[in-house]
């Protein structure tokens, strides 16, 4: 599904503004798939989902922490861009079902498997297993994305889109699937 005309104008203007503030380099756009898939990216700043929304021309439906939907001015904006709430720290069956529905409807799902912003010195955090449940339920391919750089005025930000990953063996352990994805994201960051 594409963004509507109004939202697309906002996306284009926002990207121009961001390019005036940061030096943004995007690599691997040729790896973007046509059908439904899951974008799995690392999460270091509030800018990460914005970058993905601006880079991908098709609508990306993000799982976003439920607390964001309680902010009166932010909730309508993130809903307009396709976000839906997930309760962190426990298994949110409703959010998993919504994510599966997004994929089965032929759309793109965006997930930050770390489950929160990484505020440590580690390159990535350990991934949560929810994404593996969605992969097993839908058979969706995963598009790993590594985001690196400093989020400061005139800082350099690099977004690397990796090659699609497919997990056909449903007997794989959920943590093994997530670890494989997170290792690929780490490699993209370190390139």
PDB file of C-alpha atoms in Angstrom:
ATOM      1  CA  UNK A   1       0.000   0.000   0.000  1.00  0.00           C
ATOM      2  CA  UNK A   2       1.282   3.443  -0.913  1.00  0.00           C
ATOM      3  CA  UNK A   3       1.000   6.559   1.222  1.00  0.00           C
ATOM      4  CA  UNK A   4      -1.857   8.894   0.313  1.00  0.00           C
ATOM      5  CA  UNK A   5      -1.077  12.147  -1.476  1.00  0.00           C
ATOM      6  CA  UNK A   6      -1.098  14.331   1.661  1.00  0.00           C
ATOM      7  CA  UNK A   7       1.116  11.992   3.696  1.00  0.00           C
ATOM      8  CA  UNK A   8       3.469  11.621   0.724  1.00  0.00           C
ATOM      9  CA  UNK A   9       3.931  15.412   0.528  1.00  0.00           C
ATOM     10  CA  UNK A  10       4.779  15.448   4.254  1.00  0.00           C
ATOM     11  CA  UNK A  11       7.304  12.633   3.682  1.00  0.00           C
ATOM     12  CA  UNK A  12       9.035  14.486   0.833  1.00  0.00           C
ATOM     13  CA  UNK A  13       9.240  17.786   2.748  1.00  0.00           C
ATOM     14  CA  UNK A  14      10.482  16.019   5.902  1.00  0.00           C
ATOM     15  CA  UNK A  15      13.226  14.248   3.938  1.00  0.00           C
ATOM     16  CA  UNK A  16      14.426  17.552   2.448  1.00  0.00           C
ATOM     17  CA  UNK A  17      14.490  19.106   5.949  1.00  0.00           C
ATOM     18  CA  UNK A  18      16.396  16.130   7.399  1.00  0.00           C
ATOM     19  CA  UNK A  19      18.932  16.290   4.578  1.00  0.00           C
ATOM     20  CA  UNK A  20      19.575  19.927   5.518  1.00  0.00           C
ATOM     21  CA  UNK A  21      20.271  18.901   9.124  1.00  0.00           C
ATOM     22  CA  UNK A  22      22.119  15.591   8.617  1.00  0.00           C
ATOM     23  CA  UNK A  23      24.312  14.006   5.958  1.00  0.00           C
ATOM     24  CA  UNK A  24      22.176  10.955   5.137  1.00  0.00           C
ATOM     25  CA  UNK A  25      23.508   8.138   2.996  1.00  0.00           C
ATOM     26  CA  UNK A  26      21.306   5.195   1.993  1.00  0.00           C
ATOM     27  CA  UNK A  27      22.787   1.981   0.602  1.00  0.00           C
ATOM     28  CA  UNK A  28      21.089  -1.175  -0.662  1.00  0.00           C
ATOM     29  CA  UNK A  29      17.808   0.192  -2.018  1.00  0.00           C
ATOM     30  CA  UNK A  30      18.073  -2.457  -4.737  1.00  0.00           C
ATOM     31  CA  UNK A  31      17.364  -5.065  -2.020  1.00  0.00           C
ATOM     32  CA  UNK A  32      13.856  -3.731  -1.344  1.00  0.00           C
ATOM     33  CA  UNK A  33      11.272  -6.413  -2.102  1.00  0.00           C
ATOM     34  CA  UNK A  34       7.964  -6.074  -3.944  1.00  0.00           C
ATOM     35  CA  UNK A  35       5.684  -8.268  -1.860  1.00  0.00           C
ATOM     36  CA  UNK A  36       4.964  -8.276   1.855  1.00  0.00           C
ATOM     37  CA  UNK A  37       7.994  -8.419   4.145  1.00  0.00           C
ATOM     38  CA  UNK A  38       9.287  -7.437   7.565  1.00  0.00           C
ATOM     39  CA  UNK A  39      11.822  -4.664   8.047  1.00  0.00           C
ATOM     40  CA  UNK A  40      14.019  -5.426  11.066  1.00  0.00           C
ATOM     41  CA  UNK A  41      16.283  -2.565  12.112  1.00  0.00           C
ATOM     42  CA  UNK A  42      18.396  -1.546  15.068  1.00  0.00           C
ATOM     43  CA  UNK A  43      17.027   1.247  17.237  1.00  0.00           C
ATOM     44  CA  UNK A  44      19.264   3.986  18.639  1.00  0.00           C
ATOM     45  CA  UNK A  45      17.111   7.115  18.314  1.00  0.00           C
ATOM     46  CA  UNK A  46      13.605   8.450  17.759  1.00  0.00           C
ATOM     47  CA  UNK A  47      14.743   9.293  14.239  1.00  0.00           C
ATOM     48  CA  UNK A  48      15.033   5.601  13.202  1.00  0.00           C
ATOM     49  CA  UNK A  49      11.349   5.012  12.295  1.00  0.00           C
ATOM     50  CA  UNK A  50      11.238   8.400  10.564  1.00  0.00           C
ATOM     51  CA  UNK A  51      14.205   7.463   8.364  1.00  0.00           C
ATOM     52  CA  UNK A  52      12.572   4.175   7.388  1.00  0.00           C
ATOM     53  CA  UNK A  53       9.260   5.885   6.584  1.00  0.00           C
ATOM     54  CA  UNK A  54      11.102   8.398   4.390  1.00  0.00           C
ATOM     55  CA  UNK A  55      13.279   5.829   2.592  1.00  0.00           C
ATOM     56  CA  UNK A  56      10.627   3.223   1.767  1.00  0.00           C
ATOM     57  CA  UNK A  57       8.036   4.411  -0.758  1.00  0.00           C
ATOM     58  CA  UNK A  58       5.418   1.908   0.380  1.00  0.00           C
ATOM     59  CA  UNK A  59       3.667   2.344   3.720  1.00  0.00           C
ATOM     60  CA  UNK A  60       5.453   0.683   6.638  1.00  0.00           C
ATOM     61  CA  UNK A  61       3.236  -0.426   9.530  1.00  0.00           C
ATOM     62  CA  UNK A  62       5.297  -0.123  12.698  1.00  0.00           C
ATOM     63  CA  UNK A  63       4.825  -1.788  16.033  1.00  0.00           C
ATOM     64  CA  UNK A  64       5.284   1.134  18.459  1.00  0.00           C
ATOM     65  CA  UNK A  65       5.330   1.151  22.239  1.00  0.00           C
ATOM     66  CA  UNK A  66       1.830   1.727  23.615  1.00  0.00           C
ATOM     67  CA  UNK A  67       2.991   4.699  25.728  1.00  0.00           C
ATOM     68  CA  UNK A  68       3.389   6.774  22.545  1.00  0.00           C
ATOM     69  CA  UNK A  69      -0.339   6.475  21.849  1.00  0.00           C
ATOM     70  CA  UNK A  70      -1.102   8.288  25.123  1.00  0.00           C
ATOM     71  CA  UNK A  71       0.614  11.492  23.928  1.00  0.00           C
ATOM     72  CA  UNK A  72      -2.305  13.558  22.595  1.00  0.00           C
ATOM     73  CA  UNK A  73      -0.426  15.326  19.788  1.00  0.00           C
ATOM     74  CA  UNK A  74       1.757  12.362  18.738  1.00  0.00           C
ATOM     75  CA  UNK A  75      -0.883   9.611  18.590  1.00  0.00           C
ATOM     76  CA  UNK A  76      -2.728  10.921  15.492  1.00  0.00           C
ATOM     77  CA  UNK A  77       0.568  11.466  13.656  1.00  0.00           C
ATOM     78  CA  UNK A  78       1.978   7.988  14.232  1.00  0.00           C
ATOM     79  CA  UNK A  79      -1.415   6.415  13.436  1.00  0.00           C
ATOM     80  CA  UNK A  80      -1.495   8.329  10.123  1.00  0.00           C
ATOM     81  CA  UNK A  81       1.857   6.785   9.252  1.00  0.00           C
ATOM     82  CA  UNK A  82       0.645   3.262  10.045  1.00  0.00           C
ATOM     83  CA  UNK A  83       1.864   2.629  13.603  1.00  0.00           C
ATOM     84  CA  UNK A  84      -0.044   0.373  15.994  1.00  0.00           C
ATOM     85  CA  UNK A  85       0.563  -0.177  19.715  1.00  0.00           C
ATOM     86  CA  UNK A  86       2.458  -3.008  21.388  1.00  0.00           C
ATOM     87  CA  UNK A  87       2.754  -3.489  25.145  1.00  0.00           C
ATOM     88  CA  UNK A  88       6.407  -3.957  25.976  1.00  0.00           C
ATOM     89  CA  UNK A  89       7.791  -6.320  28.570  1.00  0.00           C
ATOM     90  CA  UNK A  90       5.195  -9.036  28.050  1.00  0.00           C
ATOM     91  CA  UNK A  91       3.671 -11.086  25.276  1.00  0.00           C
ATOM     92  CA  UNK A  92       1.113  -8.873  23.521  1.00  0.00           C
ATOM     93  CA  UNK A  93      -1.036 -11.346  21.573  1.00  0.00           C
ATOM     94  CA  UNK A  94      -3.185  -8.550  20.106  1.00  0.00           C
ATOM     95  CA  UNK A  95      -0.154  -6.778  18.633  1.00  0.00           C
ATOM     96  CA  UNK A  96       1.208 -10.076  17.239  1.00  0.00           C
ATOM     97  CA  UNK A  97      -2.178 -10.791  15.575  1.00  0.00           C
ATOM     98  CA  UNK A  98      -2.237  -7.255  14.107  1.00  0.00           C
ATOM     99  CA  UNK A  99       1.323  -7.730  12.779  1.00  0.00           C
ATOM    100  CA  UNK A 100       0.359 -11.040  11.146  1.00  0.00           C
ATOM    101  CA  UNK A 101      -2.673  -9.327   9.591  1.00  0.00           C
ATOM    102  CA  UNK A 102      -0.415  -6.583   8.161  1.00  0.00           C
ATOM    103  CA  UNK A 103       1.770  -9.193   6.416  1.00  0.00           C
ATOM    104  CA  UNK A 104      -1.143 -11.335   5.209  1.00  0.00           C
ATOM    105  CA  UNK A 105      -2.699  -8.197   3.692  1.00  0.00           C
ATOM    106  CA  UNK A 106       0.414  -7.805   1.501  1.00  0.00           C
ATOM    107  CA  UNK A 107       1.963  -4.922   3.422  1.00  0.00           C
ATOM    108  CA  UNK A 108       5.314  -4.079   5.029  1.00  0.00           C
ATOM    109  CA  UNK A 109       5.773  -4.508   8.766  1.00  0.00           C
ATOM    110  CA  UNK A 110       8.463  -2.531  10.593  1.00  0.00           C
ATOM    111  CA  UNK A 111       9.954  -3.912  13.799  1.00  0.00           C
ATOM    112  CA  UNK A 112      12.852  -2.959  16.027  1.00  0.00           C
ATOM    113  CA  UNK A 113      13.632  -6.420  17.467  1.00  0.00           C
ATOM    114  CA  UNK A 114      15.651  -4.897  20.322  1.00  0.00           C
ATOM    115  CA  UNK A 115      12.291  -3.833  21.762  1.00  0.00           C
ATOM    116  CA  UNK A 116      13.573  -0.433  22.882  1.00  0.00           C
ATOM    117  CA  UNK A 117      16.133   2.198  22.001  1.00  0.00           C
ATOM    118  CA  UNK A 118      19.697   1.076  22.573  1.00  0.00           C
ATOM    119  CA  UNK A 119      21.243   3.627  24.926  1.00  0.00           C
ATOM    120  CA  UNK A 120      24.296   1.504  25.691  1.00  0.00           C
ATOM    121  CA  UNK A 121      27.730   1.405  24.084  1.00  0.00           C
ATOM    122  CA  UNK A 122      26.878  -1.997  22.588  1.00  0.00           C
ATOM    123  CA  UNK A 123      26.406  -2.056  18.806  1.00  0.00           C
ATOM    124  CA  UNK A 124      23.083  -3.874  19.181  1.00  0.00           C
ATOM    125  CA  UNK A 125      21.026  -5.345  21.991  1.00  0.00           C
ATOM    126  CA  UNK A 126      19.680  -8.892  22.142  1.00  0.00           C
ATOM    127  CA  UNK A 127      16.538  -9.215  20.023  1.00  0.00           C
ATOM    128  CA  UNK A 128      13.101 -10.117  21.353  1.00  0.00           C
ATOM    129  CA  UNK A 129      11.484 -13.329  20.079  1.00  0.00           C
ATOM    130  CA  UNK A 130       8.169 -11.812  18.905  1.00  0.00           C
ATOM    131  CA  UNK A 131       9.469 -11.219  15.379  1.00  0.00           C
ATOM    132  CA  UNK A 132      10.225 -14.952  15.024  1.00  0.00           C
ATOM    133  CA  UNK A 133       6.614 -15.780  15.933  1.00  0.00           C
ATOM    134  CA  UNK A 134       5.427 -13.465  13.145  1.00  0.00           C
ATOM    135  CA  UNK A 135       7.900 -14.959  10.658  1.00  0.00           C
ATOM    136  CA  UNK A 136       6.763 -18.500  11.446  1.00  0.00           C
ATOM    137  CA  UNK A 137       3.065 -17.549  11.201  1.00  0.00           C
ATOM    138  CA  UNK A 138       3.394 -15.752   7.853  1.00  0.00           C
ATOM    139  CA  UNK A 139       6.500 -17.113   6.111  1.00  0.00           C
ATOM    140  CA  UNK A 140       7.457 -13.481   5.440  1.00  0.00           C
ATOM    141  CA  UNK A 141      10.932 -12.565   4.301  1.00  0.00           C
ATOM    142  CA  UNK A 142      12.983 -10.239   6.496  1.00  0.00           C
ATOM    143  CA  UNK A 143      14.788  -7.174   5.201  1.00  0.00           C
ATOM    144  CA  UNK A 144      17.544  -6.303   7.687  1.00  0.00           C
ATOM    145  CA  UNK A 145      18.414  -2.618   8.066  1.00  0.00           C
ATOM    146  CA  UNK A 146      21.429  -1.218   9.892  1.00  0.00           C
ATOM    147  CA  UNK A 147      21.339   2.430  10.966  1.00  0.00           C
ATOM    148  CA  UNK A 148      24.538   4.062  12.169  1.00  0.00           C
ATOM    149  CA  UNK A 149      25.969   7.505  12.752  1.00  0.00           C
ATOM    150  CA  UNK A 150      25.548  10.424  15.111  1.00  0.00           C
ATOM    151  CA  UNK A 151      22.197  12.119  15.553  1.00  0.00           C
ATOM    152  CA  UNK A 152      23.642  15.605  15.953  1.00  0.00           C
ATOM    153  CA  UNK A 153      23.351  18.595  13.599  1.00  0.00           C
ATOM    154  CA  UNK A 154      25.425  17.907  10.482  1.00  0.00           C
ATOM    155  CA  UNK A 155      26.157  14.401  11.744  1.00  0.00           C
ATOM    156  CA  UNK A 156      26.588  11.580   9.247  1.00  0.00           C
ATOM    157  CA  UNK A 157      23.850   8.954   9.234  1.00  0.00           C
ATOM    158  CA  UNK A 158      24.182   5.791   7.202  1.00  0.00           C
ATOM    159  CA  UNK A 159      21.260   3.476   6.474  1.00  0.00           C
ATOM    160  CA  UNK A 160      22.234   0.119   4.976  1.00  0.00           C
ATOM    161  CA  UNK A 161      19.521  -2.149   3.618  1.00  0.00           C
ATOM    162  CA  UNK A 162      20.684  -5.753   3.559  1.00  0.00           C
ATOM    163  CA  UNK A 163      19.708  -8.684   1.383  1.00  0.00           C
ATOM    164  CA  UNK A 164      16.383 -10.371   2.130  1.00  0.00           C
ATOM    165  CA  UNK A 165      16.497 -13.213   4.635  1.00  0.00           C
ATOM    166  CA  UNK A 166      14.144 -16.196   4.561  1.00  0.00           C
ATOM    167  CA  UNK A 167      13.450 -18.700   7.323  1.00  0.00           C
ATOM    168  CA  UNK A 168      11.686 -21.697   5.803  1.00  0.00           C
ATOM    169  CA  UNK A 169      12.555 -24.144   8.591  1.00  0.00           C
ATOM    170  CA  UNK A 170       9.801 -23.742  11.218  1.00  0.00           C
ATOM    171  CA  UNK A 171      11.639 -26.109  13.542  1.00  0.00           C
ATOM    172  CA  UNK A 172      14.262 -23.421  14.209  1.00  0.00           C
ATOM    173  CA  UNK A 173      14.203 -22.023  17.727  1.00  0.00           C
ATOM    174  CA  UNK A 174      12.692 -18.511  17.923  1.00  0.00           C
ATOM    175  CA  UNK A 175      15.780 -17.112  19.645  1.00  0.00           C
ATOM    176  CA  UNK A 176      17.991 -18.645  16.945  1.00  0.00           C
ATOM    177  CA  UNK A 177      15.971 -16.850  14.245  1.00  0.00           C
ATOM    178  CA  UNK A 178      16.180 -13.529  16.086  1.00  0.00           C
ATOM    179  CA  UNK A 179      19.900 -13.945  16.776  1.00  0.00           C
ATOM    180  CA  UNK A 180      20.526 -14.595  13.059  1.00  0.00           C
ATOM    181  CA  UNK A 181      18.633 -11.411  12.142  1.00  0.00           C
ATOM    182  CA  UNK A 182      20.432  -9.343  14.793  1.00  0.00           C
ATOM    183  CA  UNK A 183      23.836 -10.624  13.632  1.00  0.00           C
ATOM    184  CA  UNK A 184      22.997  -9.549  10.078  1.00  0.00           C
ATOM    185  CA  UNK A 185      21.951  -6.093  11.293  1.00  0.00           C
ATOM    186  CA  UNK A 186      25.223  -5.841  13.257  1.00  0.00           C
ATOM    187  CA  UNK A 187      27.206  -6.728  10.115  1.00  0.00           C
ATOM    188  CA  UNK A 188      25.389  -3.972   8.186  1.00  0.00           C
ATOM    189  CA  UNK A 189      26.255  -1.435  10.897  1.00  0.00           C
ATOM    190  CA  UNK A 190      29.923  -2.481  10.954  1.00  0.00           C
ATOM    191  CA  UNK A 191      30.435  -2.417   7.147  1.00  0.00           C
TER     192      UNK A 191
END
